[in-house]
Short mmCIF file of C-alpha atoms in Angstrom, two decimals:
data_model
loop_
_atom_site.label_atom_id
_atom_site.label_comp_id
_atom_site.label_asym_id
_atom_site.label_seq_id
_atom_site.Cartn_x
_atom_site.Cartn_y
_atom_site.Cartn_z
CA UNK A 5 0.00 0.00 0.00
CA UNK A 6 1.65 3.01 -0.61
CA UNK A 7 2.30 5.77 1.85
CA UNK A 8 -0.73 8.03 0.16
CA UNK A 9 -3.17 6.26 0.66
CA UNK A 10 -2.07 5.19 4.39
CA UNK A 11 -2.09 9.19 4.56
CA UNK A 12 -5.48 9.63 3.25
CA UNK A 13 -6.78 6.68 5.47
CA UNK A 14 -5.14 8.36 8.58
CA UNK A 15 -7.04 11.81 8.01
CA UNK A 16 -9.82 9.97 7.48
CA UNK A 17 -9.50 7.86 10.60
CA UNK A 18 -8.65 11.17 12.61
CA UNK A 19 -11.89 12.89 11.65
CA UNK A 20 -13.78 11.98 14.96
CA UNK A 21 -11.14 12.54 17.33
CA UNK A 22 -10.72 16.37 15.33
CA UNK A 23 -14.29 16.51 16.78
CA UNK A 24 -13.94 15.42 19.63
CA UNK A 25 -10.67 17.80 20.05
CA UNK A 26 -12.90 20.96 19.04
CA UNK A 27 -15.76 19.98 21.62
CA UNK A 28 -13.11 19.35 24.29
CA UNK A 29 -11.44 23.08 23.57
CA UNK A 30 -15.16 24.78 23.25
CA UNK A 31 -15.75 23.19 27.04
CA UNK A 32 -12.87 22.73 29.03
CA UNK A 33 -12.32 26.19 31.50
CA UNK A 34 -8.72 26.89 31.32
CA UNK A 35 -8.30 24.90 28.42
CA UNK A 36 -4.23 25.34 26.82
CA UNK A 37 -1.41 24.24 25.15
CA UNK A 38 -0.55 21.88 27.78
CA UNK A 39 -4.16 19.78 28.09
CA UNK A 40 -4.03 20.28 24.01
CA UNK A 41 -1.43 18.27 24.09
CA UNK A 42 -2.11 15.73 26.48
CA UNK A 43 -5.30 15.15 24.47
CA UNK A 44 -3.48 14.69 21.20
CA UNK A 45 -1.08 12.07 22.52
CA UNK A 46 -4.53 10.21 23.90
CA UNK A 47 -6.08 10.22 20.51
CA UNK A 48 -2.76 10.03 18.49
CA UNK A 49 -1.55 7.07 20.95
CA UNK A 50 -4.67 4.90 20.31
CA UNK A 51 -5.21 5.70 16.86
CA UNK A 52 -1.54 4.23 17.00
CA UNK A 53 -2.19 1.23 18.81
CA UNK A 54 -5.97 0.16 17.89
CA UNK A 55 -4.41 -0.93 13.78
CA UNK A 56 -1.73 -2.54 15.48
CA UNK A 57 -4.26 -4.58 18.03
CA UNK A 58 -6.70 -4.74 14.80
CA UNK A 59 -3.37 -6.31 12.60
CA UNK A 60 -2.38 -8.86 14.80
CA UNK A 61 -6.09 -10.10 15.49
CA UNK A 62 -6.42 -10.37 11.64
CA UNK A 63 -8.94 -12.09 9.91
CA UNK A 64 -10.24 -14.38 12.62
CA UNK A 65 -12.24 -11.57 14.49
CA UNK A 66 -12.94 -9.34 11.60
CA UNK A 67 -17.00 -10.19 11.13
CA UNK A 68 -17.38 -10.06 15.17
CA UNK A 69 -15.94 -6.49 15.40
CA UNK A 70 -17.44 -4.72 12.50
CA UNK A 71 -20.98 -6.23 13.62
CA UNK A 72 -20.40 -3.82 16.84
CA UNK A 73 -17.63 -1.29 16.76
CA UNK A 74 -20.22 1.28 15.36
CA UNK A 75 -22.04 0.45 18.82
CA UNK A 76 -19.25 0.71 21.25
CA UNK A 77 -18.61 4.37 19.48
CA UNK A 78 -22.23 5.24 19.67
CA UNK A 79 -22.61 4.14 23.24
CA UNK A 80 -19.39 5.56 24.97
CA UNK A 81 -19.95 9.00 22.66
CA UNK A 82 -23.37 8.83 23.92
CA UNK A 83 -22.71 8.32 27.32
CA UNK A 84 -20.28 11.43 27.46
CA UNK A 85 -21.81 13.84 25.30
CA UNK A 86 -24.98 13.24 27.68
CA UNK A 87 -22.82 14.33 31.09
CA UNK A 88 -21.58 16.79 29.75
CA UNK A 89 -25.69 18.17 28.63
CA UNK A 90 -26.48 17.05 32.33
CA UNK A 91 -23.49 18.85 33.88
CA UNK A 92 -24.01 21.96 32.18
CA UNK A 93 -27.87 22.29 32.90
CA UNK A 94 -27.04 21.39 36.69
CA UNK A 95 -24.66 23.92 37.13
CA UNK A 96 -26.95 26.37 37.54
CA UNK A 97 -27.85 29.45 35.66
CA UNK A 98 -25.04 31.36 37.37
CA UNK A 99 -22.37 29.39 35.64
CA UNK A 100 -21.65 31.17 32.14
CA UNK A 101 -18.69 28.97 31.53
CA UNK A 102 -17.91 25.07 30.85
CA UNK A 103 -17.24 23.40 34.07
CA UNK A 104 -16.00 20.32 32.38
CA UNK A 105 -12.81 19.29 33.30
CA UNK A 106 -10.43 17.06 30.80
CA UNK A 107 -9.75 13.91 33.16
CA UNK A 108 -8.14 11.00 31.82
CA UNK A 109 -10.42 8.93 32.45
CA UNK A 110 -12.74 11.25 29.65
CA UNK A 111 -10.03 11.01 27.31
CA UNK A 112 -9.45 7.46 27.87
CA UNK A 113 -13.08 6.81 26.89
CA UNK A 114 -12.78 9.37 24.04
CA UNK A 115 -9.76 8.10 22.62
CA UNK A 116 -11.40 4.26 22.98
CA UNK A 117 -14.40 5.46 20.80
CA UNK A 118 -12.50 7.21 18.28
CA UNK A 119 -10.39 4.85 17.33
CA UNK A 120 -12.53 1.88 17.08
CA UNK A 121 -12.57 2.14 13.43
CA UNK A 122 -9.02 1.77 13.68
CA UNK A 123 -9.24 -1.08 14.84
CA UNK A 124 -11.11 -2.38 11.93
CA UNK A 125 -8.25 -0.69 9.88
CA UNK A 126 -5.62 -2.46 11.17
CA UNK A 127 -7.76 -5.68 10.92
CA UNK A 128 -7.83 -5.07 6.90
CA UNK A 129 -4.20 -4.19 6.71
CA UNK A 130 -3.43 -7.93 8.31
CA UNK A 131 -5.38 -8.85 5.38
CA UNK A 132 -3.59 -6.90 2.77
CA UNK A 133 -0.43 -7.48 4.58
CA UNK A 134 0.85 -3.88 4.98
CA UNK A 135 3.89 -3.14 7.02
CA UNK A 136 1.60 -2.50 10.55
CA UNK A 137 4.03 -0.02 12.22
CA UNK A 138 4.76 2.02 9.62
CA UNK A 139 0.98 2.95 8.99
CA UNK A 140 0.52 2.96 12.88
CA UNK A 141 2.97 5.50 13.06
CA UNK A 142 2.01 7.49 10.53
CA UNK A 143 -1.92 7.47 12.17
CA UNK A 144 -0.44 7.94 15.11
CA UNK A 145 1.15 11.29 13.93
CA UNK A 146 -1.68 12.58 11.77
CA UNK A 147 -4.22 12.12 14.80
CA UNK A 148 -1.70 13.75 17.38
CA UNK A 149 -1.68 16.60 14.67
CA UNK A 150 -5.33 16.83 13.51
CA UNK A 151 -6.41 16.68 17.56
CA UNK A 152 -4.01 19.44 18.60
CA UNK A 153 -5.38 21.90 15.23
CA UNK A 154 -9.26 20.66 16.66
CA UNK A 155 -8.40 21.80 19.96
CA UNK A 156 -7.15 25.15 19.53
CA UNK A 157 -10.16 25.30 16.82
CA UNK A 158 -12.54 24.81 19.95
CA UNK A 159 -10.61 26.81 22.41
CA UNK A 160 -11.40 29.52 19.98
CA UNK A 161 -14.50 28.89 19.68
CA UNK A 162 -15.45 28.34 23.37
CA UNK A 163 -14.61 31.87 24.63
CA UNK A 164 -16.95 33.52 22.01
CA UNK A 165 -19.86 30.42 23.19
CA UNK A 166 -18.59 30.58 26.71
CA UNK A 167 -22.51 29.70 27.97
CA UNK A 168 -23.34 27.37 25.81
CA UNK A 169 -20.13 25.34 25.11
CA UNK A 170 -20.38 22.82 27.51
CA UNK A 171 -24.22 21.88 25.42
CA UNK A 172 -22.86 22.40 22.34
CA UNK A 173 -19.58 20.19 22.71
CA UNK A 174 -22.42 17.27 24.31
CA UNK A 175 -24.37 17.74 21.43
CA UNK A 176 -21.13 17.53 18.90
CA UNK A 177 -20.02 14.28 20.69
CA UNK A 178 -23.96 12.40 20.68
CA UNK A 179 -24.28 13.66 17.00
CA UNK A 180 -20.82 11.87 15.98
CA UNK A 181 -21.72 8.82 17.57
CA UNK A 182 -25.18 9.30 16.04
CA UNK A 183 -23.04 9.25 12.84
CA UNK A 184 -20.83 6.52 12.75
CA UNK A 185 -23.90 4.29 13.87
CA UNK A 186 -26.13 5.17 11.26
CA UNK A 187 -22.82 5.51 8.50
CA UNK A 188 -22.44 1.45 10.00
CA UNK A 189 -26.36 0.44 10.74
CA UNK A 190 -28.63 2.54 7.42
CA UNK A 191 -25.55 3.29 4.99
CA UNK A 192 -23.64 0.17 5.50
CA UNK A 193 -20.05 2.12 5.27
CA UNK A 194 -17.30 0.67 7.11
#
């Protein structure tokens, strides 16, 4: 496979977590260069690892996982988007900024659910017998990339929305998940 279209599959692949990145900057108070960076290496780390997991698991497991990784996203993207809705309309109306704060645990469960796809990536590369840590390093790299530019894209956005970013970023993460199960369940992509 040449390095192109590993490339082009890596942007692709770091579409969510870019998302994701933007929702986290529009919500996080005090959000900077130093949790945009933390978050990167989350979402670049397991974009890293997931094709590498998917690779060596090859084609024995490939029908079980594409039956559900669309779920898993859906579910944990669901999950957080919705308490981060809840927490915002239980701070209180005197709270004009996000109170969310970017735990690892969060970006452990964001990082899980935007890479799942990856997985499945690395699961076809076993197939078509690309060299695995080559294109886990470059989707590695992209994602660290594409998450920091998402980040500083919601930062920016999140002191002009300051009182409704924590909704907005809640509704961002539900509608991607929304996405990717209705790209996997309706359009049959993936």
């Amino acid at each position: 496979m040449k390095l192109i279209t590993i490339f082009l599959i890596a942007v692709s692949l770091a579409m969510d977590a870019f998302a994701v990145s933007i929702s986290n900057g529009v919500c996080t108070r005090g959000f900077g260069k130093k949790d945009a960076v933390r978050q990167a290496a989350f979402f670049g780390g397991f974009q890293f690892i997931m094709p590498v997991i998917g690779w060596f698991l090859g084609c024995s497991v490939k029908t079980y996982i594409e039956a559900v990784d669309h779920w898993i996203a859906f579910l944990l993207l669901l999950i957080i988007g919705g308490n981060m809705i809840y927490g915002s309309i239980k701070g209180g109306e005197d709270d004009n900024s996000c109170s969310t704060s970017l735990t690892n645990k969060m970006l452990f469960l964001q990082a899980i659910a935007t890479s799942i796809d990856a997985l499945a990536v690395g699961i076809s590369f076993a197939i078509l017998d690309v060299n695995i840590l080559e294109a886990g390093i470059i989707i590695g790299v992209v994602s660290f990339v594409i998450s920091c530019l998402g980040a500083y894209a919601g930062k920016y956005l999140g002191d002009k929305l300051q009182s409704k970013a924590e909704i907005i970023g809640g509704v961002v993460l539900i509608l991607i998940g929304t996405k990717i199960l209705l790209e996997h369940t309706l359009l049959g992509v993936g």
